[in-house]
Amino acid sequence: MKKISGIILAAVTMAAVSAQSIEAEPKVWNNGSTEYIPLGTEFHLEAENWNPDLGTIIYTHNAGNPVEYTEPVALTEEGTVVLSWVTMDLWGNVSNAKTYTAVVDGTAPGIKYMLNGPSYMDADGIFYVTKDTGFQIFGEDTLAGTESLYLDMGTGEIMDVTGSGLLYLTGIPDGPVSASCTAVDYVGNVSTPVEATVYVDNTAPSVYIDIDIPPVEVNGVQYVSPATKFTLSAADALSGVEGIYISVNGSEFAKYDAMQPLSPDEPGNYILQVYAKDNLGNTSNISEMTFSTNLALPPAELILNPAPDQTEAVPAQPQPVPVSGEK
């Protein structure tokens, strides 16, 4: 693996080239069955010890009319080319014909990519990925084929990622990462760089639990009013919050509706668990709040002390409170 400014590209093979050297010399290339030549290639017809005063060279281009060869000819049309030629002396004797077939290629590869793993595009067109998102870059070329794919991550060094497997972005802070890729085919056609910016987001949302009535702690137990309303919220600075999930007293986690504040349905002891997930699947730790709505005060007793300095206080006997309508 090759480390580039904190970005690890997990590729099978990668060769470094200078950041200023994405150029390619035109060349002829044979894939074993077909020969490819660059657009604009000139063909020359020569014969050993040739004396133009003794004869001529005649050629045909793609089965066209015979033409006397006088100077190099440029091939300016893309596609299959068939050249045939003979030599003819002053008396009209013609040599055996020779033929050359090739494909003229003047088109650089197109650059494509595939993703494997979390990704998300927001309403503003910003594209988010994580360290677990794999990229595979490849060149599409219908003629000679793609020879090299040069990836520039803005570090001053360019990596040839031809034939690599998935590439991953790891070990860098959250935020934008820009890259450009240039493709070169086997005859030296160089594509226009394709540029892209993605935002790395490996951070889960933050979760907040707010209540409208402050709780009271008694003997280590946190009590809340049965009328308390719980409001849950989450914040995520990059790809955004996909949802908040809650569990009450060990129930299965369910998505929370922010338009419906929570309120204890009945007196009892509660365990509220909450987590949030962003649009890439980054999930926060579970926040937990344990509380009770069973705050019961002990009954109050009336104490009478007729002589505070002499006599011990005596509990008073409370009188029954008459019910309305009783005599």
Short mmCIF file of C-alpha atoms in Angstrom, two decimals:
data_model
loop_
_atom_site.label_atom_id
_atom_site.label_comp_id
_atom_site.label_asym_id
_atom_site.label_seq_id
_atom_site.Cartn_x
_atom_site.Cartn_y
_atom_site.Cartn_z
CA MET A 1 0.00 0.00 0.00
CA LYS A 2 1.10 3.53 -0.73
CA LYS A 3 0.48 6.36 1.72
CA ILE A 4 -0.18 9.79 0.23
CA SER A 5 -0.63 12.66 2.67
CA GLY A 6 -2.66 10.54 5.02
CA ILE A 7 -4.64 8.90 2.23
CA ILE A 8 -4.06 5.17 1.90
CA LEU A 9 -4.74 3.72 -1.52
CA ALA A 10 -5.13 -0.03 -1.13
CA ALA A 11 -4.12 -0.94 -4.66
CA VAL A 12 -2.58 -4.05 -6.11
CA THR A 13 0.20 -2.21 -7.92
CA MET A 14 0.98 1.48 -8.10
CA ALA A 15 3.92 3.24 -9.72
CA ALA A 16 4.77 6.85 -8.92
CA VAL A 17 5.36 9.40 -11.65
CA SER A 18 6.16 13.08 -11.56
CA ALA A 19 3.19 15.41 -11.12
CA GLN A 20 4.20 17.26 -14.30
CA SER A 21 4.76 14.21 -16.50
CA ILE A 22 1.31 13.13 -17.66
CA GLU A 23 2.35 13.12 -21.28
CA ALA A 24 2.63 10.21 -23.67
CA GLU A 25 4.67 9.68 -26.78
CA PRO A 26 2.60 8.43 -29.76
CA LYS A 27 3.43 4.81 -30.48
CA VAL A 28 2.33 1.79 -32.43
CA TRP A 29 0.87 -1.02 -30.34
CA ASN A 30 -0.13 -4.56 -31.20
CA ASN A 31 -2.35 -6.53 -28.83
CA GLY A 32 -1.43 -9.81 -30.46
CA SER A 33 -4.13 -9.77 -33.06
CA THR A 34 -4.65 -6.14 -34.07
CA GLU A 35 -2.21 -3.31 -34.58
CA TYR A 36 -3.16 0.19 -33.41
CA ILE A 37 -1.55 3.43 -34.54
CA PRO A 38 -2.07 7.03 -33.40
CA LEU A 39 -4.17 9.45 -35.39
CA GLY A 40 -1.90 11.60 -37.57
CA THR A 41 0.66 8.86 -38.09
CA GLU A 42 2.50 9.32 -41.40
CA PHE A 43 3.33 6.33 -43.53
CA HIS A 44 6.45 6.20 -45.70
CA LEU A 45 7.07 3.80 -48.58
CA GLU A 46 10.72 3.05 -49.14
CA ALA A 47 12.77 0.51 -51.08
CA GLU A 48 16.41 -0.36 -50.61
CA ASN A 49 18.64 1.39 -53.14
CA TRP A 50 15.55 2.86 -54.73
CA ASN A 51 16.13 5.00 -57.81
CA PRO A 52 13.00 6.99 -58.72
CA ASP A 53 14.33 7.34 -62.27
CA LEU A 54 13.88 3.61 -62.78
CA GLY A 55 10.29 3.23 -61.58
CA THR A 56 7.56 4.24 -59.16
CA ILE A 57 5.84 3.06 -56.01
CA ILE A 58 2.09 2.73 -56.29
CA TYR A 59 -0.24 2.43 -53.27
CA THR A 60 -3.91 2.23 -52.46
CA HIS A 61 -5.58 3.47 -49.27
CA ASN A 62 -8.63 1.51 -48.12
CA ALA A 63 -9.21 0.02 -51.60
CA GLY A 64 -9.19 3.44 -53.22
CA ASN A 65 -7.71 4.30 -56.59
CA PRO A 66 -4.00 3.59 -57.09
CA VAL A 67 -1.84 6.60 -56.26
CA GLU A 68 1.83 7.20 -57.03
CA TYR A 69 3.74 7.62 -53.81
CA THR A 70 5.83 10.81 -53.70
CA GLU A 71 5.93 11.84 -50.05
CA PRO A 72 4.84 10.72 -46.57
CA VAL A 73 1.05 10.58 -46.11
CA ALA A 74 -0.68 11.36 -42.82
CA LEU A 75 -3.54 9.15 -41.63
CA THR A 76 -6.11 11.66 -40.45
CA GLU A 77 -9.23 9.50 -40.08
CA GLU A 78 -9.93 7.19 -37.18
CA GLY A 79 -10.80 3.58 -37.88
CA THR A 80 -9.45 0.62 -39.84
CA VAL A 81 -6.87 1.41 -42.49
CA VAL A 82 -5.72 -0.97 -45.22
CA LEU A 83 -2.66 0.02 -47.24
CA SER A 84 -1.50 -1.93 -50.30
CA TRP A 85 1.54 -1.08 -52.43
CA VAL A 86 3.70 -2.32 -55.31
CA THR A 87 6.74 -1.14 -57.18
CA MET A 88 6.52 -0.69 -60.95
CA ASP A 89 9.56 -0.32 -63.21
CA LEU A 90 9.86 1.73 -66.39
CA TRP A 91 8.49 -1.13 -68.50
CA GLY A 92 5.39 -1.67 -66.36
CA ASN A 93 6.58 -4.71 -64.48
CA VAL A 94 4.87 -4.80 -61.09
CA SER A 95 6.18 -6.44 -57.94
CA ASN A 96 4.09 -8.62 -55.70
CA ALA A 97 1.67 -6.48 -53.64
CA LYS A 98 2.20 -5.97 -49.94
CA THR A 99 -0.59 -5.09 -47.50
CA TYR A 100 -0.70 -3.51 -44.06
CA THR A 101 -3.80 -3.36 -41.88
CA ALA A 102 -4.15 -1.40 -38.66
CA VAL A 103 -6.64 0.61 -36.61
CA VAL A 104 -6.10 4.34 -36.35
CA ASP A 105 -6.94 5.50 -32.81
CA GLY A 106 -7.27 9.19 -32.02
CA THR A 107 -9.55 8.98 -29.00
CA ALA A 108 -8.38 8.98 -25.39
CA PRO A 109 -10.09 6.69 -22.87
CA GLY A 110 -13.11 7.82 -20.91
CA ILE A 111 -12.78 7.63 -17.14
CA LYS A 112 -15.38 5.81 -15.04
CA TYR A 113 -15.60 4.82 -11.40
CA MET A 114 -17.58 2.46 -9.22
CA LEU A 115 -18.32 2.68 -5.50
CA ASN A 116 -18.58 -0.04 -2.90
CA GLY A 117 -19.71 1.06 0.52
CA PRO A 118 -21.40 4.03 2.20
CA SER A 119 -22.05 7.14 0.12
CA TYR A 120 -24.52 10.01 0.23
CA MET A 121 -25.23 13.09 -1.87
CA ASP A 122 -27.09 15.94 -0.19
CA ALA A 123 -29.50 18.43 -1.74
CA ASP A 124 -26.60 20.75 -2.60
CA GLY A 125 -24.82 18.05 -4.60
CA ILE A 126 -22.09 17.49 -2.00
CA PHE A 127 -20.91 13.88 -2.09
CA TYR A 128 -19.99 12.18 1.19
CA VAL A 129 -18.04 8.97 1.82
CA THR A 130 -16.38 7.23 4.75
CA LYS A 131 -13.11 5.38 5.29
CA ASP A 132 -15.05 2.20 4.44
CA THR A 133 -16.09 3.44 0.99
CA GLY A 134 -14.15 1.72 -1.78
CA PHE A 135 -13.52 3.37 -5.16
CA GLN A 136 -12.58 1.53 -8.32
CA ILE A 137 -11.39 3.66 -11.24
CA PHE A 138 -11.21 2.35 -14.77
CA GLY A 139 -10.82 3.65 -18.29
CA GLU A 140 -13.20 2.85 -21.14
CA ASP A 141 -11.51 2.72 -24.54
CA THR A 142 -13.15 0.94 -27.47
CA LEU A 143 -10.02 0.89 -29.64
CA ALA A 144 -6.47 0.38 -28.37
CA GLY A 145 -7.51 0.15 -24.73
CA THR A 146 -6.42 1.89 -21.54
CA GLU A 147 -2.78 1.52 -20.58
CA SER A 148 -2.48 3.84 -17.56
CA LEU A 149 -4.69 5.67 -15.08
CA TYR A 150 -2.90 8.46 -13.23
CA LEU A 151 -4.47 9.61 -9.97
CA ASP A 152 -3.45 12.99 -8.53
CA MET A 153 -4.42 13.65 -4.91
CA GLY A 154 -2.83 17.10 -4.88
CA THR A 155 0.33 15.95 -3.11
CA GLY A 156 2.80 16.63 -5.90
CA GLU A 157 2.98 12.93 -6.70
CA ILE A 158 0.78 11.04 -9.11
CA MET A 159 0.01 7.36 -8.76
CA ASP A 160 -0.66 4.93 -11.59
CA VAL A 161 -3.64 2.95 -10.31
CA THR A 162 -4.17 0.85 -13.44
CA GLY A 163 -5.52 -2.57 -12.57
CA SER A 164 -5.86 -1.75 -8.90
CA GLY A 165 -8.54 -3.11 -6.70
CA LEU A 166 -10.67 -0.93 -4.49
CA LEU A 167 -9.10 2.29 -3.24
CA TYR A 168 -9.93 3.55 0.25
CA LEU A 169 -9.53 6.92 1.96
CA THR A 170 -8.40 6.39 5.52
CA GLY A 171 -6.46 8.21 8.18
CA ILE A 172 -7.46 11.73 7.23
CA PRO A 173 -9.65 14.27 9.05
CA ASP A 174 -13.25 14.73 8.07
CA GLY A 175 -13.73 17.22 5.28
CA PRO A 176 -13.11 17.70 1.55
CA VAL A 177 -10.66 15.63 -0.48
CA SER A 178 -10.00 16.62 -4.11
CA ALA A 179 -8.53 14.39 -6.79
CA SER A 180 -8.10 14.24 -10.53
CA CYS A 181 -7.53 11.30 -12.83
CA THR A 182 -6.00 11.16 -16.32
CA ALA A 183 -6.15 8.16 -18.63
CA VAL A 184 -3.65 7.20 -21.34
CA ASP A 185 -4.29 4.55 -23.99
CA TYR A 186 -1.80 2.20 -25.64
CA VAL A 187 -1.05 4.51 -28.56
CA GLY A 188 -0.46 7.60 -26.39
CA ASN A 189 -3.83 9.39 -26.43
CA VAL A 190 -4.16 11.34 -23.16
CA SER A 191 -7.55 12.19 -21.71
CA THR A 192 -8.61 15.47 -20.18
CA PRO A 193 -8.27 15.14 -16.39
CA VAL A 194 -11.50 14.27 -14.60
CA GLU A 195 -11.69 16.14 -11.30
CA ALA A 196 -13.85 15.42 -8.28
CA THR A 197 -14.21 16.47 -4.66
CA VAL A 198 -15.67 14.23 -1.99
CA TYR A 199 -16.23 14.89 1.69
CA VAL A 200 -14.98 12.32 4.16
CA ASP A 201 -17.33 11.83 7.10
CA ASN A 202 -16.38 9.29 9.74
CA THR A 203 -18.01 11.08 12.68
CA ALA A 204 -21.33 10.05 14.19
CA PRO A 205 -23.91 12.66 15.21
CA SER A 206 -24.07 14.15 18.70
CA VAL A 207 -27.23 13.33 20.67
CA TYR A 208 -29.01 15.65 23.13
CA ILE A 209 -31.77 14.91 25.67
CA ASP A 210 -33.67 18.00 26.90
CA ILE A 211 -36.54 18.12 29.41
CA ASP A 212 -38.82 21.04 30.16
CA ILE A 213 -39.03 20.49 33.95
CA PRO A 214 -35.73 20.12 35.85
CA PRO A 215 -35.33 16.75 37.58
CA VAL A 216 -34.80 16.38 41.32
CA GLU A 217 -32.33 13.93 42.85
CA VAL A 218 -33.29 12.31 46.15
CA ASN A 219 -31.04 9.70 47.78
CA GLY A 220 -29.25 9.07 44.50
CA VAL A 221 -32.45 8.61 42.51
CA GLN A 222 -33.37 11.09 39.79
CA TYR A 223 -37.03 12.00 39.83
CA VAL A 224 -38.93 13.79 37.14
CA SER A 225 -42.45 15.11 37.09
CA PRO A 226 -44.98 12.90 35.30
CA ALA A 227 -45.81 16.01 33.26
CA THR A 228 -42.24 16.33 31.98
CA LYS A 229 -41.81 16.42 28.21
CA PHE A 230 -38.59 15.01 26.73
CA THR A 231 -37.21 16.53 23.52
CA LEU A 232 -34.51 14.56 21.69
CA SER A 233 -32.24 16.10 19.09
CA ALA A 234 -29.04 15.32 17.21
CA ALA A 235 -26.52 17.34 15.22
CA ASP A 236 -24.14 16.31 12.45
CA ALA A 237 -21.86 18.82 10.72
CA LEU A 238 -21.31 16.85 7.50
CA SER A 239 -23.68 14.35 5.88
CA GLY A 240 -26.51 15.19 8.29
CA VAL A 241 -28.70 13.21 10.68
CA GLU A 242 -30.62 10.31 9.18
CA GLY A 243 -32.57 9.59 12.35
CA ILE A 244 -32.75 9.34 16.14
CA TYR A 245 -33.58 5.96 17.65
CA ILE A 246 -34.99 5.33 21.14
CA SER A 247 -35.66 2.46 23.49
CA VAL A 248 -37.72 2.67 26.69
CA ASN A 249 -37.14 0.05 29.39
CA GLY A 250 -35.34 -2.32 27.03
CA SER A 251 -37.85 -2.19 24.18
CA GLU A 252 -36.66 -2.56 20.60
CA PHE A 253 -35.12 0.64 19.27
CA ALA A 254 -37.52 2.64 17.09
CA LYS A 255 -37.13 5.83 15.09
CA TYR A 256 -38.04 8.93 17.08
CA ASP A 257 -40.51 11.46 15.70
CA ALA A 258 -39.14 14.88 16.60
CA MET A 259 -42.63 16.36 16.27
CA GLN A 260 -43.85 14.20 19.15
CA PRO A 261 -42.09 15.05 22.45
CA LEU A 262 -41.90 12.12 24.84
CA SER A 263 -43.74 12.15 28.16
CA PRO A 264 -43.96 9.37 30.79
CA ASP A 265 -47.29 7.65 30.31
CA GLU A 266 -47.68 6.50 33.89
CA PRO A 267 -45.79 6.56 37.19
CA GLY A 268 -42.87 4.18 37.38
CA ASN A 269 -39.16 3.68 36.87
CA TYR A 270 -37.75 4.33 33.41
CA ILE A 271 -34.60 3.70 31.42
CA LEU A 272 -34.44 5.86 28.29
CA GLN A 273 -31.77 4.95 25.70
CA VAL A 274 -31.06 7.09 22.65
CA TYR A 275 -28.66 6.99 19.68
CA ALA A 276 -28.45 8.81 16.33
CA LYS A 277 -27.28 7.79 12.88
CA ASP A 278 -26.09 10.01 10.03
CA ASN A 279 -26.76 9.58 6.30
CA LEU A 280 -23.63 7.45 5.87
CA GLY A 281 -24.51 5.07 8.68
CA ASN A 282 -22.09 6.51 11.26
CA THR A 283 -23.81 5.67 14.55
CA SER A 284 -23.35 7.40 17.89
CA ASN A 285 -22.90 5.69 21.23
CA ILE A 286 -26.08 5.04 23.18
CA SER A 287 -26.96 7.84 25.62
CA GLU A 288 -28.89 6.59 28.65
CA MET A 289 -31.03 8.35 31.22
CA THR A 290 -32.47 6.54 34.25
CA PHE A 291 -35.24 8.25 36.18
CA SER A 292 -38.39 7.67 38.21
CA THR A 293 -41.74 9.38 38.39
CA ASN A 294 -42.65 7.69 41.74
CA LEU A 295 -41.63 10.52 44.05
CA ALA A 296 -43.75 9.81 47.21
CA LEU A 297 -43.35 12.03 50.26
CA PRO A 298 -43.78 10.50 53.77
CA PRO A 299 -46.95 11.58 55.62
CA ALA A 300 -46.53 14.63 57.88
CA GLU A 301 -47.39 14.37 61.64
CA LEU A 302 -48.58 17.18 63.93
CA ILE A 303 -46.50 17.55 67.10
CA LEU A 304 -47.78 19.62 70.08
CA ASN A 305 -45.39 20.97 72.71
CA PRO A 306 -47.32 22.99 75.34
CA ALA A 307 -44.20 23.84 77.39
CA PRO A 308 -41.21 23.80 75.09
CA ASP A 309 -38.72 24.20 77.97
CA GLN A 310 -40.23 21.68 80.40
CA THR A 311 -42.38 19.09 78.80
CA GLU A 312 -41.63 16.64 76.14
CA ALA A 313 -43.59 17.16 72.94
CA VAL A 314 -46.66 14.94 72.51
CA PRO A 315 -47.96 13.80 69.14
CA ALA A 316 -51.42 15.18 68.51
CA GLN A 317 -54.29 12.96 67.52
CA PRO A 318 -55.56 14.22 64.19
CA GLN A 319 -59.33 14.61 63.82
CA PRO A 320 -61.04 13.03 60.85
CA VAL A 321 -61.78 15.59 58.24
CA PRO A 322 -65.50 15.59 57.60
CA VAL A 323 -66.57 14.82 54.10
CA SER A 324 -68.62 17.51 52.47
CA GLY A 325 -72.32 17.02 53.34
CA GLU A 326 -71.63 15.10 56.57
CA LYS A 327 -72.78 16.47 59.97
#
